[in-house]
Coordinates of C-alpha atoms and ligand atoms in Angstrom, one line a residue:
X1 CA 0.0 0.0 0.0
X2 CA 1.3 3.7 -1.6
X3 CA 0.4 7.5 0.2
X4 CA 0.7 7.9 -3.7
X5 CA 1.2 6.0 -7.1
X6 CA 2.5 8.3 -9.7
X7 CA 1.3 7.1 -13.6
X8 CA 4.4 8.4 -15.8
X9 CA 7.8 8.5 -16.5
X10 CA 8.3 12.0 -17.9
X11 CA 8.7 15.4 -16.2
X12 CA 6.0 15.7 -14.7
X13 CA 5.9 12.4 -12.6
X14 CA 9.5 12.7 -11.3
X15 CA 9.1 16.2 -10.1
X16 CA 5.6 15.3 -8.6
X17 CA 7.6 12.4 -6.6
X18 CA 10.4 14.9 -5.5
X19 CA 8.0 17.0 -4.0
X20 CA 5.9 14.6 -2.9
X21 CA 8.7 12.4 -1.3
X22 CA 10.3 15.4 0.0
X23 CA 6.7 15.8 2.3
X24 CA 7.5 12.0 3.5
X25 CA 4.8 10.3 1.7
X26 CA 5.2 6.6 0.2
X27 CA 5.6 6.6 -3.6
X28 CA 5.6 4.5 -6.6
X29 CA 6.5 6.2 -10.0
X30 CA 4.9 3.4 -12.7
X31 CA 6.1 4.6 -16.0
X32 CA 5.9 3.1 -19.7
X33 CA 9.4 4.6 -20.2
X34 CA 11.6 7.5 -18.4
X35 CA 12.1 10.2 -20.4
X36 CA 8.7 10.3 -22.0
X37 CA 8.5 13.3 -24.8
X38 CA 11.7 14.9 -23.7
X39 CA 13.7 12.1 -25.5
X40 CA 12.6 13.8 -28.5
X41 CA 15.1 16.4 -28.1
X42 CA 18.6 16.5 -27.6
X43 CA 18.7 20.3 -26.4
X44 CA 16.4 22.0 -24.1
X45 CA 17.2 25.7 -23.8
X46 CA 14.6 26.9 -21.7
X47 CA 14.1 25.2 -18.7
X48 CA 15.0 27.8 -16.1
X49 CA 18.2 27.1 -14.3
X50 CA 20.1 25.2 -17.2
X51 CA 21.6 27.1 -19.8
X52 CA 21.2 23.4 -22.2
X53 CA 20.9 20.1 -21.6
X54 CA 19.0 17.0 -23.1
X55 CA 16.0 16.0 -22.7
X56 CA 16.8 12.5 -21.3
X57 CA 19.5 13.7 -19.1
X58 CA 16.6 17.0 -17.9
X59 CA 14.3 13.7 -16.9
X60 CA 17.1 11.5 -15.6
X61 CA 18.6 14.4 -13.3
X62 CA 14.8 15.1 -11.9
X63 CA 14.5 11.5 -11.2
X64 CA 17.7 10.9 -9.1
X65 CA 16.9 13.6 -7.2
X66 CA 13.6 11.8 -6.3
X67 CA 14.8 8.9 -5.9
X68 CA 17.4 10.6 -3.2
X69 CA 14.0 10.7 -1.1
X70 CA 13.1 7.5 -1.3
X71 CA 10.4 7.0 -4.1
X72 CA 10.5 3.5 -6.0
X73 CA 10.2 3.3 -10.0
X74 CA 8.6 0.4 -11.9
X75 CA 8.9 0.8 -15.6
X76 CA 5.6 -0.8 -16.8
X77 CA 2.0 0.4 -18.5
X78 CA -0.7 1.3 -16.4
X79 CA -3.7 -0.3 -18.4
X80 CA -6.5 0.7 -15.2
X81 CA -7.1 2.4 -12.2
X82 CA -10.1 1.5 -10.4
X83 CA -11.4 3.5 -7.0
X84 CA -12.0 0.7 -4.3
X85 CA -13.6 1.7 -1.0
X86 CA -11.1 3.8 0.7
X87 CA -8.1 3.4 -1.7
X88 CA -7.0 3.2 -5.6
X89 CA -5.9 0.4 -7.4
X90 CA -3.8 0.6 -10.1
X91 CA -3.3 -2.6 -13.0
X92 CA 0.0 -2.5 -14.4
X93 CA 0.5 -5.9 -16.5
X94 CA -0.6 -8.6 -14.5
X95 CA 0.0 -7.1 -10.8
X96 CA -2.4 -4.4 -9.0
X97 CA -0.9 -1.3 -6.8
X98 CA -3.1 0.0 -4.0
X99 CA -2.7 3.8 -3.4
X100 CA -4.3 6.3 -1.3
X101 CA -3.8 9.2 -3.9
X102 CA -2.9 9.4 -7.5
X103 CA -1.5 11.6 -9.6
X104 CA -1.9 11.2 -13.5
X105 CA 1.0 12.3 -15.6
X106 CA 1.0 10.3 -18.7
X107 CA 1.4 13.0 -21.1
X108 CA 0.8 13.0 -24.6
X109 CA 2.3 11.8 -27.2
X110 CA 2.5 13.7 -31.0
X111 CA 0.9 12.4 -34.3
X112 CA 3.5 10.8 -36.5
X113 CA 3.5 10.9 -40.3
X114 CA 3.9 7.0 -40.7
X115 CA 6.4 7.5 -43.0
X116 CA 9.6 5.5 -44.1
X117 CA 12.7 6.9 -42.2
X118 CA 10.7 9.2 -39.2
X119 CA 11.6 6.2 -36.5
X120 CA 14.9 6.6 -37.2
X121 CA 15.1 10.2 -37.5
X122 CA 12.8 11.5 -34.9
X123 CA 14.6 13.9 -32.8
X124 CA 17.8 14.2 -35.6
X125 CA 16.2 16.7 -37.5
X126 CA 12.2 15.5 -36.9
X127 CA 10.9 17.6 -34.8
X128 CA 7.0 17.6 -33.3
X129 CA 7.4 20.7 -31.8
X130 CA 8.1 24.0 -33.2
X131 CA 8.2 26.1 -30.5
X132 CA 10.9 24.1 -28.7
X133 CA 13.2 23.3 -31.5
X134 CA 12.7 26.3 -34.8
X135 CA 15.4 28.5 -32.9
X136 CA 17.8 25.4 -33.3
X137 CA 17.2 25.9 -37.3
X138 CA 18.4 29.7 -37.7
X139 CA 19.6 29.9 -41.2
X140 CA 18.9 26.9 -42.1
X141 CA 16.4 24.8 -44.8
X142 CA 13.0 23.6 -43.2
X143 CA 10.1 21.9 -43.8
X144 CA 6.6 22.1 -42.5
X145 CA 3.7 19.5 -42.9
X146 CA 1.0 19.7 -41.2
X147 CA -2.7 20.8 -40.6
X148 CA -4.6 24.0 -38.8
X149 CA -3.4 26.6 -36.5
X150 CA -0.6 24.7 -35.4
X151 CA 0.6 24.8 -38.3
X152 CA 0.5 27.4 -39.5
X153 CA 2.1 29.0 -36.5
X154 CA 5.2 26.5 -37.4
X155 CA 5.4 28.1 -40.7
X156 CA 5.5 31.9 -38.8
X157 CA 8.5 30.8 -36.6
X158 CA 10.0 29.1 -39.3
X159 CA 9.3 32.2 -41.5
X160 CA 11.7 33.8 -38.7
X161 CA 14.7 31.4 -38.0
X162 CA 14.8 29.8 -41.1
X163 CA 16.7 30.9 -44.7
X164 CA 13.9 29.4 -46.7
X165 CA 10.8 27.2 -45.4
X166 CA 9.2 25.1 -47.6
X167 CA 5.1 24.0 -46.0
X168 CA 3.9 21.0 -47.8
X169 CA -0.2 20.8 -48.0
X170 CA -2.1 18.2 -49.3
X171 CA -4.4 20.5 -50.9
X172 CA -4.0 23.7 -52.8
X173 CA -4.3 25.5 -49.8
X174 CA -3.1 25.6 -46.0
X175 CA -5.8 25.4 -43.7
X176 CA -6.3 27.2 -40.3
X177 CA -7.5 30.3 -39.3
X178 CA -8.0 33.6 -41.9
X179 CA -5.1 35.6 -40.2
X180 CA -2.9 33.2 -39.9
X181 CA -3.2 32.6 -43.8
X182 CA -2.7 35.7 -44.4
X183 CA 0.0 36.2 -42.3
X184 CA 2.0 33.1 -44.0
X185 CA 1.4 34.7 -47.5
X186 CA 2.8 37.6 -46.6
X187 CA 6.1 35.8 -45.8
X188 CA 8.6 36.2 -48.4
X189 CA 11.1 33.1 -47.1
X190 CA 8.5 30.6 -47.6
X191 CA 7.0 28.4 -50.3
X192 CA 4.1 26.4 -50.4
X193 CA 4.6 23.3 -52.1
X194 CA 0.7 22.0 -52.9
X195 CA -0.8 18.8 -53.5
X196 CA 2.1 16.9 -51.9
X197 CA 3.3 13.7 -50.3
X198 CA 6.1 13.0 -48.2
X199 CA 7.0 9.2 -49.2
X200 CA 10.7 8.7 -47.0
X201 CA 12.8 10.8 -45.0
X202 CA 16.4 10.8 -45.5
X203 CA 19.4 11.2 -43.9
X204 CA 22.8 9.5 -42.4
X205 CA 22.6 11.1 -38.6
X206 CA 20.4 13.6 -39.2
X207 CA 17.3 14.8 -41.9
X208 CA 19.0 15.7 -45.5
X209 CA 16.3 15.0 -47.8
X210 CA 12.6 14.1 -48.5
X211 CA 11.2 12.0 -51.4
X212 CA 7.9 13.7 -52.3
X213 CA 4.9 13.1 -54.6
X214 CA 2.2 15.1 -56.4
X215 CA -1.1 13.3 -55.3
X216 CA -2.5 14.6 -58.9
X217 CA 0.3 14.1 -61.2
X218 CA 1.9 11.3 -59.2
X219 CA 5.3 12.6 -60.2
X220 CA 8.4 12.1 -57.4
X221 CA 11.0 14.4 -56.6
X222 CA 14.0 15.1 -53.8
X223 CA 14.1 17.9 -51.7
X224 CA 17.0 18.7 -49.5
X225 CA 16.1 20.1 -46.0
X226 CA 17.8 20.2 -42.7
X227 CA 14.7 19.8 -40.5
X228 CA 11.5 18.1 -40.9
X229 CA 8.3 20.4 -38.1
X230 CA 5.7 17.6 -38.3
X231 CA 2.3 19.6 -37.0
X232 CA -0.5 16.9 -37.1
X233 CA -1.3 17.6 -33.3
X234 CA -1.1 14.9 -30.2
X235 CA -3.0 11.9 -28.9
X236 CA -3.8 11.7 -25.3
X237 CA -4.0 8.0 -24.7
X238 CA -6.5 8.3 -21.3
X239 CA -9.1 5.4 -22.6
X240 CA -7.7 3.7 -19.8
X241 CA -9.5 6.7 -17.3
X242 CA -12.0 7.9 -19.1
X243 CA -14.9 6.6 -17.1
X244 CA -13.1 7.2 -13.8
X245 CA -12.2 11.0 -14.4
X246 CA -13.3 13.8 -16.6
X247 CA -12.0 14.2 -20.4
X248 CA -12.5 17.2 -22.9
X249 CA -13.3 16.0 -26.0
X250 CA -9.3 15.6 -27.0
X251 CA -9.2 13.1 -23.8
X252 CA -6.8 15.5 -22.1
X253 CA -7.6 15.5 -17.9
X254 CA -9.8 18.4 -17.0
X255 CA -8.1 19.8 -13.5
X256 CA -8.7 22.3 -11.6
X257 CA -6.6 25.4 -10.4
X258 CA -4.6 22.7 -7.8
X259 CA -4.4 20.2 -10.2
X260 CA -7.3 18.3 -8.6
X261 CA -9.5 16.1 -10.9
X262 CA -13.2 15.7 -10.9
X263 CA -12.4 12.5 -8.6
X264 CA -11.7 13.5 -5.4
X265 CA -7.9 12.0 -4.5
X266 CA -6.8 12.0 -7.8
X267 CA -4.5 14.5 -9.3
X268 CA -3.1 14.9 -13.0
X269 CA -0.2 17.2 -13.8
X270 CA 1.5 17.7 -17.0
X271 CA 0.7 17.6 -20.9
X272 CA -1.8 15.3 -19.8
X273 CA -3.8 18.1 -18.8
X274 CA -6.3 20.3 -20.5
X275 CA -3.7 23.3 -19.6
X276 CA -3.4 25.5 -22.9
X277 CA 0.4 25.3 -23.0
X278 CA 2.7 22.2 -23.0
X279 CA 6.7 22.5 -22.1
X280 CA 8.6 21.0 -19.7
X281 CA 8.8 23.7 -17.1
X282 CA 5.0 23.9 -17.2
X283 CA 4.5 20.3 -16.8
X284 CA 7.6 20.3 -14.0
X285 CA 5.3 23.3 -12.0
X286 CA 1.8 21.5 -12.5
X287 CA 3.3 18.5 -11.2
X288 CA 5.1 20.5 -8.2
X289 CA 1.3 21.6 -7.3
X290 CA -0.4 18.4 -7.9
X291 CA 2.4 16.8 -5.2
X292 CA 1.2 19.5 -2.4
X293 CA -2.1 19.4 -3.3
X294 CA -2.4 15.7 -3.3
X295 CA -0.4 15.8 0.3
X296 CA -2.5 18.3 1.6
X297 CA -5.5 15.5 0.6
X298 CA -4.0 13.0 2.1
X299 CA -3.5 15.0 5.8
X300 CA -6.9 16.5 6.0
X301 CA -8.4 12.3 5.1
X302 CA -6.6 11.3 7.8
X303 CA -7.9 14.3 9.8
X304 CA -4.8 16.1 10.0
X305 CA -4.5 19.9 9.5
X306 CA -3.8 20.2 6.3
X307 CA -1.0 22.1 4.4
X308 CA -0.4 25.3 4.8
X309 CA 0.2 27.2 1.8
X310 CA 3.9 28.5 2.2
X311 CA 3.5 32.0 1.6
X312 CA 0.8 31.9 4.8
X313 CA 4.7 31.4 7.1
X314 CA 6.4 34.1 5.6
X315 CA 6.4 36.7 8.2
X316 CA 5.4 39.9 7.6
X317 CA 8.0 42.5 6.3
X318 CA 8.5 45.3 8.3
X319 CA 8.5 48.5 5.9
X320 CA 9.7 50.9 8.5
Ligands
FAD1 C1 10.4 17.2 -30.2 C2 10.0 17.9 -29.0 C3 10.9 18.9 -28.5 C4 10.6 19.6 -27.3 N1 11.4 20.5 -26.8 C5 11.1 21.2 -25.7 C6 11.9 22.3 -25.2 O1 12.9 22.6 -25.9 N2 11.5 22.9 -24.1 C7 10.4 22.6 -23.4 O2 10.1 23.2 -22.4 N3 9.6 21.6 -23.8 C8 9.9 20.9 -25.0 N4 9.1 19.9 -25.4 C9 7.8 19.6 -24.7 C10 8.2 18.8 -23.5 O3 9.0 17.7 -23.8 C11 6.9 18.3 -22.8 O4 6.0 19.4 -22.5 C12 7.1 17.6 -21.5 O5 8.1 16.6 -21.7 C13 5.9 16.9 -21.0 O6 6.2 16.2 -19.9 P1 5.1 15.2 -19.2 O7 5.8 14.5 -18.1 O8 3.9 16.1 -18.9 O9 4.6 14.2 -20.3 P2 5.4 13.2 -21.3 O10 6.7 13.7 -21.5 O11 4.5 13.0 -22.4 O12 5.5 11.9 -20.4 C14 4.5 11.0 -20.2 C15 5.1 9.7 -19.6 O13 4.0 8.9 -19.3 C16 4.3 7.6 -19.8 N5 3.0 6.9 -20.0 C17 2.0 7.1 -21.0 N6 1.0 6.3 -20.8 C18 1.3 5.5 -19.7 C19 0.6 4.4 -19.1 N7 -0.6 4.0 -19.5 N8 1.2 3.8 -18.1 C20 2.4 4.3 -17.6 N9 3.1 5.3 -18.2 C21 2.6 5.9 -19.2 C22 5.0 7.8 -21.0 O14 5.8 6.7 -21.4 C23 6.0 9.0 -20.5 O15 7.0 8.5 -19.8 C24 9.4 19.2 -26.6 C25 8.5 18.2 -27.1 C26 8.8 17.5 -28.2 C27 7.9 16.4 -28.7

């Protein structure tokens, strides 16, 4: 029996178990992998604190220093969660957890193309994630594919790191909102390529070229670029909750402001979430909330006092 089972391996379940662990609480971190989307990337550049690291070594950093306090780790895939009478109990393969509190952190995980080559590449020139990676393209040759606001916003950074930018559509057209059309015409660094297909991605360590196709004239050609933005969007894979806590319609967690969930003991932090923005220090200060908030559960159940917001023991500065 767990204070706390933790579902995830990514940023936001190891900082939850620091700060949870660091309150004294018994925790298991069950986790699919460790890393989770972070080991897309071989450079984050803005998570506060660290001028640059990767993401694996961002996630295996926060998880030695939960593991300093005690928290155990089982790599494995959480497949339920079911509420018994005064406790949780979680399914991972063929053995069952029993918790008092849980916090959900499984993240997201972003649409692939399907495409020859993208296993290999992701993260050596695929990217999923403009806003994290375009500045590592300054100057450089990049392509865009994609659908909707998202990307079209790709195309605008691109537009702004970028020599040349190159957004493939399957259409004639890009689709998204007016202004955002608009604003991507306007650019003079980018082509729209229409009516295409991306076939393979190529490269030795890293993205050189694509093999495309025109979907009306079916005729195949090369094109050399040093980064592939895929912007199809992200799956949330919460079938596995969805009749124990409430979805919005993409199946992201719907918290509220202290990361509580519509189930009473369990907490969600993270990209899991139906928070409008998804990086890793935002996912790293959820999860720091959902831990105190989830502790603070946990005393007042057992009939304790509660947690007291920090800021309530600051003393009063004297202005005089
Ligand atoms: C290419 C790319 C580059 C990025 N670059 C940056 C950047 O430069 N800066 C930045 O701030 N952010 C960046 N991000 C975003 C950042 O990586 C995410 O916001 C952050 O990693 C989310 O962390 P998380 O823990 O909430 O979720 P995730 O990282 O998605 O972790 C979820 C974890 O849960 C596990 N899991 C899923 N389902 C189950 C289950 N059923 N049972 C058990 N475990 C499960 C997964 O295996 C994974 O370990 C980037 C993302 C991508 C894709």
């Amino acid at each position: 029996m767990y204070d706390l089972i933790i579902v995830g391996g990514g940023v936001a379940a190891f900082t939850s178990a620091l700060f949870a662990a660091r309150r004294g609480l018994k925790i298991l971190v069950i986790g699919k992998d460790i890393g989770g989307q972070a080991n897309y990337t071989d450079l984050i550049e803005n998570f506060p604190g660290i001028e640059a690291t990767g993401g694996y070594e961002l996630v295996s950093s926060i998880k030695s220093q939960a593991e300093y306090w005690g928290i155990e780790v089982l790599q494995a895939e959480v497949s339920r969660i079911k509420q018994a009478s005064d406790s949780f109990v979680v399914q991972a393969y063929q053995k069952q957890y029993k918790a008092s509190a849980i916090i959900l952190a499984f993240g997201k995980t972003p649409r692939d193309l399907g495409v020859t080559g993208e296993e290999e590449l992701k993260g050596k020139g695929i990217s999923y994630c403009a806003s994290c990676d375009m500045p590592l393209y300054k100057k450089k040759i990049v392509t865009v594919a994609g659908v909707g606001d998202i990307n079209l916003d790709a195309i605008i950074l691109a537009s702004k790191f970028a020599k040349k930018a190159y957004a493939l559509s399957k259409t004639d057209k890009l689709s998204g909102h007016p202004a955002l059309i608009k604003a991507v015409s306007k650019k003079k660094n980018v082509e729209m390529v229409p009516f295409v297909q991306i076939l393979s991605i190529k490269g030795k360590d890293h993205v050189e070229e694509l093999r495309l196709k025109n979907i009306k004239t079916d005729q195949q050609w090369t094109l050399k670029t040093d980064g592939l933005f895929v912007e199809l969007g992200y799956i949330v894979h919460s079938g596995f909750v969805r009749d124990l806590v409430a979805t919005d319609e993409q199946g992201q967690i719907m918290v509220n402001d202290d990361q509580s969930t519509s189930v009473p003991g369990i907490f969600a932090a993270g990209d899991v979430t139906n928070g409008p923005y998804k990086q890793a220090v935002i996912s790293a200060g959820e999860a720091a909330n959902a831990a105190l908030a989830a502790y603070d559960w946990l005393q007042q159940k057992h009939g304790a006092r509660g947690l007291t917001s920090d800021w309530t023991q600051i003393k009063k500065v004297n202005k005089s």
